[in-house]
Amino acid sequence: MVQNSAKQVTVALGERSYDIHIAAGLLSRAGELIKPILKQQRVFIVTDENVAKTHLETLQNGLVQENIESFVEILPPGEATKCYSILESTIDALMAQGADRNDVVLAFGGGVIGDLTGLVAGLLKRGMRFVQVPTTLLSQVDSSVGGKTAINSKMGKNLIGLFNQPEMVIADQDVLQTLPVRELCAGLAEVIKYGLIDDPDFFEFIEQNAEKLNAADPDTLAEAVRVSCEAKARIVSEDETERGKRALLNLGHTFAHALERANGFGPALLHGEAVGTGMAMAYRYSKAIDLCSGQDVTRAEKAIAALGLETDVRNLAGGPYEANALLEHMMHDKKTEQGRLTLILAKGIGQSYIEKNVDADNLLVFLNSETAD
């Protein structure tokens, strides 16, 4: 078991505020944490096959200790699970088990399960409460916090969804020790993002501790999770529904979502892997339009690469990628308004900003340079 002290971060949203619990051994204490919010001594767990094999028994034992019954729906792993058909079948499965508005659903898995389950909870009988129990680094530092829930459509990523805040987030640090190296690296993309957005001190911490983070050092990871959650909680508290500052959290994501869409949301490319390349692309594009110095671009690229992530789209899994197709996918991004594309760009390390008037022709020239052999 990881030997790190318990930490708690609050997402301040008035009456809908909630806590993020960060510590080792929290799955075993899940019943204790969840019991105060239950109106009925049962919960509904939505998870995937991989998480179920490794961690479901621990979670259920933690619930049994508080006499909490659990019903489990196990889904296929992978981004393709975030689709209409599985959204429908999951809602039907919960209703068949008698789920009602007094019940609580546990989203037990990575970002895919968290996004899908949050949407299920928001829709089923006009709204059930739910708890995020993230099991990947990416979901602990990003997708489980802030209330964004969604599925993908053929038009793009996360286009069908709603804002639905959880009752709490339970981030057990022990589960990070069972992550495959690839999943760990994917999560580190969302960690370094917070440094690149507006926290140069945290960026420097990541530079200095890249080796420990790659080795899943428990104390270093726990600190990275804490700082990341505090950063996201602060931004979400200021701008819950992404009308302003919260868009900064999408640094690199417009590029990344286009890469994922071009890959058909297939298993060859994980979300965090796409984000790592997407952030490097955002910095290079910022340099291309004379916003960011070459020195800062090089520093960002080196730090991203040090976390085991690819920075060159030509070497990215799932390719080759084509410039015109990427631009078309980017134009379907949620931040596009009246045909005008918004990107999160950077004036330097920790100096990201929202650019709402991106020149599509200029961007296409850049994408051609990025994808050319």
Short mmCIF file of C-alpha atoms in Angstrom, two decimals:
data_model
loop_
_atom_site.label_atom_id
_atom_site.label_comp_id
_atom_site.label_asym_id
_atom_site.label_seq_id
_atom_site.Cartn_x
_atom_site.Cartn_y
_atom_site.Cartn_z
CA MET A 1 0.00 0.00 0.00
CA VAL A 2 1.13 3.53 -0.78
CA GLN A 3 2.21 5.39 2.33
CA ASN A 4 1.04 8.93 1.65
CA SER A 5 -0.98 11.19 3.92
CA ALA A 6 -4.61 11.96 3.15
CA LYS A 7 -5.39 15.14 1.25
CA GLN A 8 -8.70 16.82 0.52
CA VAL A 9 -9.54 19.41 -2.11
CA THR A 10 -12.89 21.21 -2.29
CA VAL A 11 -14.59 22.24 -5.51
CA ALA A 12 -16.43 25.36 -4.35
CA LEU A 13 -19.79 25.61 -6.12
CA GLY A 14 -22.07 26.89 -3.38
CA GLU A 15 -24.71 24.34 -2.42
CA ARG A 16 -23.27 21.93 -5.00
CA SER A 17 -19.73 22.02 -3.60
CA TYR A 18 -17.99 18.69 -3.15
CA ASP A 19 -14.74 17.22 -1.92
CA ILE A 20 -11.99 15.34 -3.72
CA HIS A 21 -10.51 12.75 -1.35
CA ILE A 22 -6.89 11.88 -2.19
CA ALA A 23 -5.18 9.11 -0.22
CA ALA A 24 -4.12 5.49 -0.27
CA GLY A 25 -6.58 2.76 0.69
CA LEU A 26 -9.74 4.70 -0.15
CA LEU A 27 -11.46 1.82 -1.98
CA SER A 28 -11.48 -0.09 1.29
CA ARG A 29 -13.06 2.95 2.96
CA ALA A 30 -15.57 3.64 0.19
CA GLY A 31 -18.56 2.62 2.29
CA GLU A 32 -17.52 4.95 5.10
CA LEU A 33 -17.14 7.87 2.69
CA ILE A 34 -20.31 7.24 0.70
CA LYS A 35 -22.72 6.18 3.46
CA PRO A 36 -23.58 9.74 4.64
CA ILE A 37 -25.03 10.65 1.23
CA LEU A 38 -27.13 7.49 0.76
CA LYS A 39 -30.89 7.48 1.15
CA GLN A 40 -30.99 3.73 0.48
CA GLN A 41 -28.37 1.18 1.54
CA ARG A 42 -27.34 0.35 -2.00
CA VAL A 43 -25.33 1.76 -4.88
CA PHE A 44 -25.06 1.04 -8.59
CA ILE A 45 -21.52 0.60 -9.91
CA VAL A 46 -20.63 1.18 -13.55
CA THR A 47 -17.14 -0.04 -14.45
CA ASP A 48 -15.21 -1.73 -17.24
CA GLU A 49 -13.80 -5.23 -17.64
CA ASN A 50 -10.20 -4.28 -16.80
CA VAL A 51 -11.02 -2.35 -13.64
CA ALA A 52 -13.48 -5.02 -12.52
CA LYS A 53 -10.80 -7.72 -12.69
CA THR A 54 -8.30 -5.73 -10.66
CA HIS A 55 -10.22 -3.57 -8.19
CA LEU A 56 -13.94 -4.40 -8.02
CA GLU A 57 -13.63 -6.86 -5.14
CA THR A 58 -11.77 -4.29 -3.01
CA LEU A 59 -14.43 -1.67 -3.64
CA GLN A 60 -17.32 -4.04 -2.93
CA ASN A 61 -15.67 -5.24 0.28
CA GLY A 62 -15.36 -1.62 1.37
CA LEU A 63 -19.09 -1.16 0.77
CA VAL A 64 -20.05 -4.39 2.54
CA GLN A 65 -18.28 -3.17 5.68
CA GLU A 66 -20.99 -0.50 5.92
CA ASN A 67 -23.79 -2.90 4.88
CA ILE A 68 -24.14 -1.27 1.48
CA GLU A 69 -25.43 -3.51 -1.31
CA SER A 70 -24.06 -3.01 -4.81
CA PHE A 71 -25.31 -3.76 -8.31
CA VAL A 72 -22.64 -3.82 -11.01
CA GLU A 73 -22.74 -3.09 -14.73
CA ILE A 74 -19.48 -4.05 -16.48
CA LEU A 75 -18.74 -2.43 -19.85
CA PRO A 76 -16.05 -2.97 -22.51
CA PRO A 77 -12.90 -0.88 -22.00
CA GLY A 78 -11.81 1.82 -24.42
CA GLU A 79 -12.93 5.11 -25.96
CA ALA A 80 -15.42 3.34 -28.26
CA THR A 81 -17.56 2.68 -25.16
CA LYS A 82 -18.55 6.38 -25.12
CA CYS A 83 -21.31 5.93 -27.71
CA TYR A 84 -25.09 6.09 -28.06
CA SER A 85 -25.65 2.32 -27.95
CA ILE A 86 -23.78 1.78 -24.69
CA LEU A 87 -25.34 4.90 -23.16
CA GLU A 88 -28.75 3.38 -23.89
CA SER A 89 -27.88 -0.14 -22.73
CA THR A 90 -26.36 1.17 -19.48
CA ILE A 91 -29.44 3.23 -18.66
CA ASP A 92 -31.66 0.24 -19.44
CA ALA A 93 -29.52 -2.05 -17.25
CA LEU A 94 -29.73 0.29 -14.25
CA MET A 95 -33.48 0.71 -14.63
CA ALA A 96 -33.91 -3.07 -14.91
CA GLN A 97 -32.20 -3.32 -11.51
CA GLY A 98 -34.69 -0.81 -10.09
CA ALA A 99 -32.49 2.29 -9.95
CA ASP A 100 -34.38 5.45 -9.03
CA ARG A 101 -33.67 9.10 -8.24
CA ASN A 102 -32.89 8.31 -4.60
CA ASP A 103 -30.02 6.05 -5.61
CA VAL A 104 -26.34 6.82 -6.16
CA VAL A 105 -24.25 5.62 -9.09
CA LEU A 106 -20.51 5.05 -8.78
CA ALA A 107 -18.41 5.82 -11.86
CA PHE A 108 -15.62 3.32 -11.19
CA GLY A 109 -12.92 3.55 -13.82
CA GLY A 110 -10.99 5.92 -16.03
CA GLY A 111 -12.17 8.90 -18.03
CA VAL A 112 -14.36 6.87 -20.39
CA ILE A 113 -16.36 5.35 -17.54
CA GLY A 114 -16.52 8.66 -15.68
CA ASP A 115 -17.77 10.60 -18.72
CA LEU A 116 -20.35 7.97 -19.67
CA THR A 117 -21.61 7.29 -16.15
CA GLY A 118 -21.95 10.98 -15.34
CA LEU A 119 -24.14 11.37 -18.42
CA VAL A 120 -26.16 8.27 -17.51
CA ALA A 121 -26.74 9.71 -14.03
CA GLY A 122 -27.78 13.07 -15.44
CA LEU A 123 -30.34 11.53 -17.80
CA LEU A 124 -31.82 8.59 -15.89
CA LYS A 125 -35.22 9.61 -14.51
CA ARG A 126 -34.16 13.26 -14.98
CA GLY A 127 -31.19 12.94 -12.69
CA MET A 128 -29.55 10.64 -10.17
CA ARG A 129 -26.65 11.50 -7.91
CA PHE A 130 -23.28 9.99 -8.68
CA VAL A 131 -19.79 9.62 -7.23
CA GLN A 132 -16.58 9.60 -9.22
CA VAL A 133 -14.15 6.82 -8.24
CA PRO A 134 -11.35 7.39 -10.79
CA THR A 135 -8.83 4.59 -11.32
CA THR A 136 -6.38 6.19 -13.77
CA LEU A 137 -4.04 9.11 -13.29
CA LEU A 138 -5.73 10.97 -16.13
CA SER A 139 -9.16 10.65 -14.58
CA GLN A 140 -7.92 11.54 -11.08
CA VAL A 141 -6.31 14.80 -12.18
CA ASP A 142 -8.75 15.84 -14.87
CA SER A 143 -11.90 14.14 -16.10
CA SER A 144 -13.39 13.15 -12.72
CA VAL A 145 -13.35 16.77 -11.52
CA GLY A 146 -15.57 19.53 -12.84
CA GLY A 147 -18.78 17.87 -13.96
CA LYS A 148 -18.18 17.47 -17.67
CA THR A 149 -19.97 14.34 -18.91
CA ALA A 150 -20.36 13.21 -22.51
CA ILE A 151 -20.27 10.59 -25.21
CA ASN A 152 -18.72 10.85 -28.66
CA SER A 153 -20.56 11.06 -31.96
CA LYS A 154 -19.50 10.51 -35.54
CA MET A 155 -19.06 14.28 -35.77
CA GLY A 156 -16.49 14.48 -32.98
CA LYS A 157 -15.43 13.91 -29.41
CA ASN A 158 -17.59 14.74 -26.38
CA LEU A 159 -20.23 16.54 -28.44
CA ILE A 160 -23.22 14.90 -26.69
CA GLY A 161 -23.23 15.67 -23.00
CA LEU A 162 -24.08 17.93 -20.09
CA PHE A 163 -22.57 19.45 -16.97
CA ASN A 164 -23.36 17.20 -14.02
CA GLN A 165 -21.31 17.63 -10.87
CA PRO A 166 -20.60 14.54 -8.72
CA GLU A 167 -21.35 14.28 -5.02
CA MET A 168 -17.66 13.59 -4.34
CA VAL A 169 -14.50 12.23 -5.92
CA ILE A 170 -12.63 9.32 -4.33
CA ALA A 171 -9.07 9.19 -5.69
CA ASP A 172 -7.36 6.13 -4.23
CA GLN A 173 -3.62 6.44 -4.79
CA ASP A 174 -3.05 2.69 -4.49
CA VAL A 175 -4.76 2.03 -7.82
CA LEU A 176 -2.14 4.12 -9.62
CA GLN A 177 0.46 1.50 -8.73
CA THR A 178 -1.37 -1.05 -10.91
CA LEU A 179 -1.53 1.16 -14.02
CA PRO A 180 0.22 -0.02 -17.18
CA VAL A 181 3.11 2.28 -18.13
CA ARG A 182 1.21 3.54 -21.16
CA GLU A 183 -1.79 4.60 -19.05
CA LEU A 184 0.48 6.31 -16.55
CA CYS A 185 2.20 8.32 -19.28
CA ALA A 186 -1.17 9.27 -20.75
CA GLY A 187 -2.22 10.65 -17.38
CA LEU A 188 0.98 12.64 -17.04
CA ALA A 189 -0.07 14.63 -20.11
CA GLU A 190 -2.96 16.08 -18.12
CA VAL A 191 -0.63 16.73 -15.16
CA ILE A 192 1.91 18.79 -17.09
CA LYS A 193 -0.98 20.67 -18.70
CA TYR A 194 -1.59 22.56 -15.45
CA GLY A 195 1.99 23.78 -15.38
CA LEU A 196 1.86 24.85 -19.01
CA ILE A 197 -1.41 26.74 -18.51
CA ASP A 198 -0.56 29.11 -15.66
CA ASP A 199 1.79 27.53 -13.11
CA PRO A 200 5.47 27.73 -14.10
CA ASP A 201 6.53 26.57 -10.61
CA PHE A 202 4.56 23.34 -11.04
CA PHE A 203 6.01 22.96 -14.53
CA GLU A 204 9.48 23.18 -13.00
CA PHE A 205 8.49 20.58 -10.38
CA ILE A 206 7.52 18.23 -13.22
CA GLU A 207 10.78 18.91 -15.07
CA GLN A 208 12.76 18.07 -11.94
CA ASN A 209 10.70 15.00 -11.06
CA ALA A 210 9.98 13.44 -14.45
CA GLU A 211 11.93 10.30 -13.61
CA LYS A 212 10.04 9.78 -10.35
CA LEU A 213 6.70 10.40 -12.04
CA ASN A 214 7.52 7.88 -14.76
CA ALA A 215 8.43 5.37 -12.05
CA ALA A 216 5.09 6.01 -10.29
CA ASP A 217 6.83 7.15 -7.10
CA PRO A 218 3.92 7.27 -4.64
CA ASP A 219 4.73 10.55 -2.87
CA THR A 220 5.59 12.38 -6.09
CA LEU A 221 2.44 11.15 -7.81
CA ALA A 222 0.28 12.09 -4.82
CA GLU A 223 1.71 15.61 -4.86
CA ALA A 224 1.09 15.88 -8.60
CA VAL A 225 -2.51 14.74 -8.12
CA ARG A 226 -3.06 17.24 -5.30
CA VAL A 227 -1.70 20.23 -7.21
CA SER A 228 -3.58 19.25 -10.36
CA CYS A 229 -6.87 18.83 -8.52
CA GLU A 230 -6.42 22.15 -6.73
CA ALA A 231 -5.75 23.87 -10.05
CA LYS A 232 -8.79 22.38 -11.71
CA ALA A 233 -11.02 22.97 -8.67
CA ARG A 234 -10.03 26.64 -8.65
CA ILE A 235 -10.80 27.12 -12.34
CA VAL A 236 -14.08 25.17 -12.20
CA SER A 237 -15.20 27.21 -9.18
CA GLU A 238 -14.64 30.39 -11.18
CA ASP A 239 -16.17 29.20 -14.46
CA GLU A 240 -18.28 26.04 -14.08
CA THR A 241 -19.78 25.87 -17.56
CA GLU A 242 -16.74 26.99 -19.57
CA ARG A 243 -17.87 30.47 -20.60
CA GLY A 244 -14.43 31.91 -20.01
CA LYS A 245 -11.32 30.88 -18.11
CA ARG A 246 -12.20 27.18 -17.93
CA ALA A 247 -11.50 26.88 -21.65
CA LEU A 248 -7.79 27.13 -20.72
CA LEU A 249 -8.07 23.53 -19.49
CA ASN A 250 -8.36 22.56 -23.14
CA LEU A 251 -4.74 23.42 -23.90
CA GLY A 252 -3.74 21.06 -26.71
CA HIS A 253 -7.14 19.39 -26.72
CA THR A 254 -8.50 20.80 -29.98
CA PHE A 255 -5.50 19.30 -31.77
CA ALA A 256 -5.81 16.14 -29.67
CA HIS A 257 -9.50 15.58 -30.33
CA ALA A 258 -8.88 15.95 -34.06
CA LEU A 259 -6.13 13.33 -33.86
CA GLU A 260 -8.45 10.99 -31.92
CA ARG A 261 -11.27 11.55 -34.40
CA ALA A 262 -8.95 10.88 -37.34
CA ASN A 263 -8.00 7.63 -35.59
CA GLY A 264 -11.66 6.67 -35.23
CA PHE A 265 -11.33 6.78 -31.43
CA GLY A 266 -9.45 3.49 -31.77
CA PRO A 267 -7.19 1.85 -29.18
CA ALA A 268 -4.00 2.76 -31.05
CA LEU A 269 -4.17 6.26 -29.56
CA LEU A 270 -5.05 7.06 -25.95
CA HIS A 271 -6.55 10.43 -25.09
CA GLY A 272 -3.55 11.47 -23.00
CA GLU A 273 -1.17 10.48 -25.77
CA ALA A 274 -3.08 12.71 -28.17
CA VAL A 275 -3.05 15.53 -25.59
CA GLY A 276 0.73 15.29 -25.21
CA THR A 277 1.22 15.75 -28.94
CA GLY A 278 -1.58 18.35 -29.06
CA MET A 279 0.09 20.53 -26.42
CA ALA A 280 3.39 20.39 -28.30
CA MET A 281 1.50 21.38 -31.46
CA ALA A 282 -0.18 24.28 -29.64
CA TYR A 283 3.21 25.58 -28.54
CA ARG A 284 4.71 25.18 -32.01
CA TYR A 285 1.74 26.96 -33.57
CA SER A 286 2.14 29.75 -31.02
CA LYS A 287 5.75 30.12 -32.19
CA ALA A 288 4.66 29.99 -35.84
CA ILE A 289 2.47 33.05 -35.32
CA ASP A 290 5.17 34.85 -33.30
CA LEU A 291 3.54 34.50 -29.89
CA CYS A 292 6.01 32.20 -28.13
CA SER A 293 9.79 32.00 -28.12
CA GLY A 294 11.56 29.01 -29.59
CA GLN A 295 13.29 28.49 -26.25
CA ASP A 296 9.96 28.00 -24.45
CA VAL A 297 8.71 25.69 -27.21
CA THR A 298 11.83 23.53 -26.88
CA ARG A 299 11.48 23.46 -23.11
CA ALA A 300 7.83 22.40 -23.32
CA GLU A 301 8.62 19.70 -25.88
CA LYS A 302 11.48 18.30 -23.80
CA ALA A 303 9.34 18.16 -20.67
CA ILE A 304 6.47 16.42 -22.48
CA ALA A 305 8.86 13.91 -24.04
CA ALA A 306 10.51 13.28 -20.65
CA LEU A 307 7.15 11.97 -19.45
CA GLY A 308 7.19 9.28 -22.15
CA LEU A 309 4.91 11.13 -24.58
CA GLU A 310 5.32 11.70 -28.31
CA THR A 311 5.58 15.32 -29.42
CA ASP A 312 5.83 14.82 -33.22
CA VAL A 313 2.53 14.05 -34.96
CA ARG A 314 4.41 12.21 -37.71
CA ASN A 315 5.57 9.63 -35.14
CA LEU A 316 2.27 9.41 -33.28
CA ALA A 317 0.48 6.07 -33.11
CA GLY A 318 -2.61 5.65 -35.27
CA GLY A 319 -1.24 7.70 -38.17
CA PRO A 320 -0.44 8.85 -40.71
CA TYR A 321 -2.49 11.98 -40.13
CA GLU A 322 -3.55 14.32 -42.95
CA ALA A 323 -3.70 18.09 -42.57
CA ASN A 324 -7.03 18.77 -44.30
CA ALA A 325 -8.78 16.04 -42.34
CA LEU A 326 -7.37 17.36 -39.05
CA LEU A 327 -8.57 20.88 -39.84
CA GLU A 328 -12.05 19.60 -40.69
CA HIS A 329 -12.24 17.73 -37.38
CA MET A 330 -11.01 20.81 -35.51
CA MET A 331 -13.81 22.87 -37.04
CA HIS A 332 -16.31 20.57 -35.29
CA ASP A 333 -14.76 21.33 -31.90
CA LYS A 334 -17.16 22.47 -29.16
CA LYS A 335 -15.34 25.81 -28.90
CA THR A 336 -16.00 26.70 -32.54
CA GLU A 337 -18.56 29.52 -32.74
CA GLN A 338 -20.18 30.78 -35.95
CA GLY A 339 -17.54 29.00 -37.99
CA ARG A 340 -14.66 30.62 -36.10
CA LEU A 341 -12.20 28.29 -34.42
CA THR A 342 -10.94 28.89 -30.89
CA LEU A 343 -7.55 27.58 -29.76
CA ILE A 344 -5.72 27.70 -26.44
CA LEU A 345 -2.30 29.11 -27.28
CA ALA A 346 0.73 30.21 -25.25
CA LYS A 347 2.93 33.26 -24.92
CA GLY A 348 5.38 31.23 -22.85
CA ILE A 349 5.60 28.56 -20.14
CA GLY A 350 2.62 29.08 -17.83
CA GLN A 351 1.21 31.85 -20.05
CA SER A 352 -1.66 30.25 -21.93
CA TYR A 353 -4.56 32.27 -23.26
CA ILE A 354 -7.75 31.87 -25.32
CA GLU A 355 -7.52 32.86 -28.99
CA LYS A 356 -11.01 33.12 -30.48
CA ASN A 357 -10.16 34.26 -33.99
CA VAL A 358 -7.85 31.62 -35.39
CA ASP A 359 -7.04 32.05 -39.08
CA ALA A 360 -8.05 28.71 -40.64
CA ASP A 361 -5.87 29.21 -43.71
CA ASN A 362 -2.85 29.94 -41.56
CA LEU A 363 -3.64 26.95 -39.39
CA LEU A 364 -3.84 24.67 -42.42
CA VAL A 365 -0.38 25.79 -43.52
CA PHE A 366 0.87 24.87 -40.05
CA LEU A 367 -0.89 21.47 -40.11
CA ASN A 368 0.65 20.71 -43.49
CA SER A 369 4.10 21.45 -42.06
CA GLU A 370 3.36 19.22 -39.04
CA THR A 371 2.23 16.23 -41.11
CA ALA A 372 4.60 16.47 -44.08
CA ASP A 373 7.20 13.72 -44.45
#
